[in-house]
Short mmCIF file of C-alpha atoms in Angstrom, two decimals:
data_model
loop_
_atom_site.label_atom_id
_atom_site.label_comp_id
_atom_site.label_asym_id
_atom_site.label_seq_id
_atom_site.Cartn_x
_atom_site.Cartn_y
_atom_site.Cartn_z
CA MET A 1 -5.71 26.37 2.89
CA TRP A 2 -2.32 25.84 4.43
CA GLU A 3 -2.27 29.42 5.83
CA THR A 4 -5.83 28.89 7.16
CA LYS A 5 -4.65 25.71 8.93
CA GLN A 6 -1.74 27.57 10.58
CA VAL A 7 -4.10 30.31 11.84
CA LEU A 8 -6.48 27.69 13.25
CA LEU A 9 -3.66 25.88 15.02
CA LYS A 10 -2.52 29.09 16.65
CA ARG A 11 -6.13 29.77 17.90
CA TRP A 12 -6.42 26.20 19.02
CA LYS A 13 -3.28 26.46 21.20
CA ARG A 14 -4.78 29.26 23.30
CA PRO A 15 -6.03 28.21 26.74
CA ARG A 16 -9.63 27.97 25.57
CA HIS A 17 -9.75 24.88 23.36
CA ASN A 18 -12.95 24.08 21.67
CA ARG A 19 -14.26 21.04 19.62
CA THR A 20 -15.30 23.26 16.70
CA LEU A 21 -11.71 24.27 15.92
CA ARG A 22 -10.63 20.66 16.33
CA ARG A 23 -13.19 19.42 13.73
CA ARG A 24 -12.27 22.33 11.39
CA ILE A 25 -8.56 21.43 11.56
CA ALA A 26 -9.35 17.75 10.82
CA LYS A 27 -11.52 18.67 7.90
CA LEU A 28 -8.92 21.05 6.60
CA ASP A 29 -6.27 18.23 6.61
CA LYS A 30 -8.55 16.16 4.39
CA ASP A 31 -9.24 19.08 2.04
CA ILE A 32 -5.53 19.83 1.70
CA GLU A 33 -4.84 16.21 0.70
CA GLU A 34 -7.67 16.11 -1.85
CA HIS A 35 -6.59 19.47 -3.27
CA ALA A 36 -2.93 18.23 -3.66
CA PHE A 37 -4.20 15.12 -5.42
CA GLN A 38 -6.39 17.14 -7.87
CA VAL A 39 -3.44 19.55 -8.63
CA ARG A 40 -1.21 16.57 -9.35
CA LEU A 41 -3.80 15.05 -11.58
CA ALA A 42 -4.31 18.32 -13.42
CA GLN A 43 -0.59 18.69 -13.94
CA TRP A 44 -0.37 15.21 -15.39
CA GLU A 45 -3.25 15.83 -17.78
CA GLU A 46 -1.69 19.08 -18.83
CA THR A 47 1.62 17.32 -19.48
CA CYS A 48 -0.04 14.59 -21.59
CA ASN A 49 -1.99 17.19 -23.59
CA GLY A 50 1.12 19.15 -24.25
CA LEU A 51 2.93 16.16 -25.63
CA GLU A 52 0.08 15.25 -28.01
CA THR A 53 1.53 17.65 -30.61
CA GLN A 54 5.14 16.59 -29.95
CA MET A 55 5.04 12.84 -30.40
CA ARG A 56 8.49 12.71 -31.94
CA GLY A 57 10.17 14.91 -29.34
CA ALA A 58 12.79 13.76 -26.92
CA SER A 59 10.74 14.62 -23.86
CA THR A 60 7.83 12.57 -25.15
CA TRP A 61 10.09 9.59 -25.61
CA ARG A 62 11.55 9.92 -22.15
CA LEU A 63 8.12 9.86 -20.65
CA PHE A 64 7.02 6.88 -22.74
CA ARG A 65 10.24 5.08 -21.83
CA HIS A 66 9.57 5.66 -18.11
CA LEU A 67 6.02 4.30 -18.49
CA LEU A 68 6.89 1.31 -20.60
CA ASP A 69 10.22 0.10 -19.28
CA PRO A 70 13.07 2.47 -18.17
CA GLU A 71 15.63 -0.34 -18.82
CA GLU A 72 14.82 -0.90 -22.52
CA THR A 73 15.92 1.13 -25.52
CA LYS A 74 13.78 2.90 -28.02
CA THR A 75 14.56 0.27 -30.70
CA ALA A 76 13.57 -2.59 -28.38
CA HIS A 77 10.29 -0.93 -27.58
CA GLY A 78 9.64 -0.49 -31.27
CA HIS A 79 10.20 -4.22 -31.83
CA LYS A 80 7.79 -5.07 -29.08
CA ILE A 81 5.08 -2.80 -30.46
CA ARG A 82 5.49 -4.25 -34.03
CA ARG A 83 5.34 -7.75 -32.57
CA LEU A 84 2.08 -6.93 -30.75
CA VAL A 85 0.55 -5.50 -33.98
CA ARG A 86 1.62 -8.57 -35.95
CA ASP A 87 0.27 -11.03 -33.36
CA PHE A 88 -3.01 -9.21 -33.13
CA GLY A 89 -3.79 -10.08 -36.79
CA GLY A 90 -6.24 -7.17 -37.41
CA THR A 91 -5.93 -3.81 -39.04
CA PRO A 92 -4.24 -0.88 -37.25
CA ASP A 93 -7.63 0.79 -36.59
CA GLU A 94 -8.95 -2.48 -34.97
CA PHE A 95 -5.72 -2.68 -32.97
CA LEU A 96 -6.24 0.85 -31.68
CA GLU A 97 -9.89 0.13 -30.83
CA ALA A 98 -8.83 -2.99 -28.90
CA LEU A 99 -6.36 -0.91 -26.96
CA ARG A 100 -8.95 1.72 -26.17
CA LYS A 101 -11.42 -0.89 -24.92
CA SER A 102 -8.72 -2.54 -22.76
CA GLY A 103 -8.28 0.74 -20.96
CA ARG A 104 -11.92 0.83 -19.79
CA LYS A 105 -12.60 0.02 -16.18
CA ASP A 106 -14.35 -3.32 -15.53
CA PRO A 107 -17.45 -2.68 -13.40
CA ILE A 108 -16.59 -5.74 -11.33
CA SER A 109 -13.04 -4.44 -10.55
CA ALA A 110 -13.73 -0.74 -10.50
CA GLU A 111 -12.32 -0.44 -6.97
CA LYS A 112 -9.72 2.25 -6.65
CA ARG A 113 -6.15 0.93 -6.62
CA HIS A 114 -3.19 2.47 -4.80
CA PHE A 115 0.35 2.39 -6.14
CA PHE A 116 3.57 2.70 -4.21
CA ARG A 117 7.04 3.61 -5.57
CA ALA A 118 9.83 1.10 -5.00
CA PRO A 119 12.29 2.21 -2.34
CA ARG A 120 15.31 4.28 -3.32
CA ASP A 121 17.48 2.80 -0.59
CA SER A 122 19.63 0.12 -2.10
CA SER A 123 19.23 -2.38 0.75
CA ARG A 124 15.45 -1.98 0.85
CA LEU A 125 15.27 -2.14 -2.94
CA GLN A 126 17.15 -5.52 -2.87
CA VAL A 127 14.62 -6.90 -0.33
CA TRP A 128 11.75 -6.00 -2.76
CA GLN A 129 13.65 -7.43 -5.68
CA ARG A 130 14.05 -10.78 -3.96
CA ALA A 131 10.41 -10.71 -2.95
CA ILE A 132 8.93 -10.08 -6.37
CA PRO A 133 9.14 -13.23 -8.60
CA ARG A 134 10.32 -11.80 -11.97
CA LEU A 135 12.78 -13.51 -14.21
CA ASP A 136 12.84 -11.04 -17.15
CA LYS A 137 14.32 -8.09 -15.17
CA GLN A 138 14.91 -6.70 -11.71
CA LEU A 139 12.62 -4.20 -10.19
CA PRO A 140 14.06 -0.67 -10.73
CA SER A 141 13.53 2.08 -8.17
CA SER A 142 11.39 4.01 -10.72
CA CYS A 143 8.63 1.28 -10.79
CA VAL A 144 5.51 1.22 -8.73
CA VAL A 145 3.70 -1.71 -7.09
CA CYS A 146 -0.03 -2.12 -6.55
CA ASP A 147 -1.62 -2.39 -3.12
CA LEU A 148 -2.91 -5.85 -3.94
CA HIS A 149 0.61 -7.19 -3.41
CA PHE A 150 0.83 -6.04 0.22
CA GLU A 151 -0.77 -7.38 3.34
CA ASP A 152 -3.41 -5.25 5.06
CA SER A 153 -1.09 -4.74 8.04
CA ASP A 154 1.43 -3.04 5.79
CA LEU A 155 -0.93 -0.33 4.60
CA VAL A 156 -1.63 2.96 6.26
CA LYS A 157 -5.24 3.88 5.38
CA GLU A 158 -6.07 6.47 7.93
CA PHE A 159 -4.85 9.67 9.57
CA VAL A 160 -4.76 9.48 13.35
CA HIS A 161 -4.63 12.69 15.39
CA ASN A 162 -4.55 12.93 19.17
CA ILE A 163 -6.16 16.23 20.14
CA ILE A 164 -6.43 16.94 23.83
CA GLY A 165 -6.67 13.20 24.56
CA ASP A 166 -9.33 12.57 21.90
CA VAL A 167 -8.31 10.40 18.98
CA VAL A 168 -9.58 11.66 15.62
CA ILE A 169 -9.37 9.23 12.64
CA ILE A 170 -9.73 10.47 9.07
CA PRO A 171 -9.62 8.05 6.12
CA ARG A 172 -6.83 8.77 3.67
CA ASP A 173 -7.56 9.19 0.01
CA ASN A 174 -4.04 8.03 -0.90
CA TRP A 175 -2.82 5.18 1.17
CA ALA A 176 0.79 4.96 2.39
CA LEU A 177 3.16 2.12 3.24
CA LYS A 178 4.83 1.34 6.49
CA ASP A 179 8.61 1.58 6.57
CA ASP A 180 9.16 -2.22 6.69
CA ALA A 181 6.50 -3.11 4.14
CA VAL A 182 7.42 -5.77 1.57
CA PRO A 183 5.29 -7.02 -1.41
CA ARG A 184 4.42 -10.62 -0.50
CA LEU A 185 1.09 -11.37 -2.27
CA PHE A 186 0.83 -12.17 -5.94
CA PRO A 187 -2.88 -13.16 -6.68
CA ASN A 188 -2.35 -13.73 -10.48
CA CYS A 189 0.66 -16.03 -9.98
CA PRO A 190 1.01 -19.58 -8.61
CA SER A 191 0.18 -19.76 -4.93
CA TYR A 192 3.73 -20.84 -3.98
CA LEU A 193 5.11 -17.48 -5.07
CA SER A 194 3.05 -15.66 -2.39
CA LYS A 195 4.82 -15.68 0.94
CA PRO A 196 2.66 -13.94 3.57
CA ALA A 197 4.26 -13.01 6.82
CA ARG A 198 4.01 -15.60 9.49
CA LYS A 199 1.44 -14.86 12.15
CA ARG A 200 2.70 -15.03 15.71
CA LYS A 201 0.79 -17.42 17.92
CA HIS A 202 -0.86 -16.04 21.05
CA PRO A 203 1.08 -17.03 24.23
CA ALA A 204 -0.27 -20.09 25.92
CA VAL A 205 -2.52 -19.49 29.00
CA ARG A 206 -0.64 -20.43 32.13
CA ARG A 207 -2.57 -22.62 34.49
CA ALA A 208 -2.00 -23.21 38.17
CA PRO A 209 -0.27 -26.54 38.89
CA PRO A 210 -2.54 -29.19 40.33
CA VAL A 211 -2.57 -29.68 44.13
CA LYS A 212 -0.61 -32.77 45.12
CA VAL A 213 -2.31 -35.26 47.39
CA ARG A 214 -0.91 -38.19 49.21
CA LYS A 215 -2.18 -41.35 50.85
CA ARG A 216 -2.32 -41.63 54.66
CA GLN A 217 -0.28 -44.45 56.00
CA GLY A 218 -2.37 -47.31 57.37
CA ASP A 219 -5.43 -46.95 55.16
CA GLY A 220 -6.33 -46.34 51.55
CA ASP A 221 -8.08 -43.01 52.08
CA VAL A 222 -6.78 -40.20 49.93
CA THR A 223 -6.62 -36.90 51.71
CA SER A 224 -5.30 -33.45 50.92
CA PRO A 225 -2.39 -31.95 52.72
CA ARG A 226 -4.73 -29.92 54.92
CA ASP A 227 -6.49 -33.03 56.30
CA ASP A 228 -3.40 -34.58 57.84
CA GLY A 229 -2.15 -31.37 59.35
CA SER A 230 0.66 -30.71 56.88
#
């Protein structure tokens, strides 16, 4: 698909531009993004299936550690899992069934969520760490944050192409973040923890100053400057 796009771009740059090529290029951009997403999903499923028979291997533990908490050790994770099983109070089979049901999508909240990796730049990462209200640990650069914690103005949801003066807008399957985006919204936490960006007020409308009038000497009539010849 990438080679096809390059061929279409070369044809499109010739003197005779046409709308058909422009639409084909826009559609090809969307197909490339969808194909890349499907390939990444297939690679993830293949990785998980390959680890199913190697549950005690080092590579499996490294993956689990990254998913659970990269900062904790294997022993600490084992203590947490045993504590969860003990607090559950049921049999191991009932515990696994509860975990399986908890992974189902709720029909009410089945909307697709988008996740964004924390910035690798140390200064930007510190800004995110100060913005996210967590007391148990600091946000590592390997974690991801859901789109629910960002304002709509921080999200890039569309591809915008300017082709021969015409603006072509294509919805993105995978949203992106602007460079200065910071997580500010925390809907499941107390409201005082959410700190949305301040909205700038529109500039005040300037009005023309009122015309000054003065009284004519000798009587009480009020006239404008034009009436007395000034």
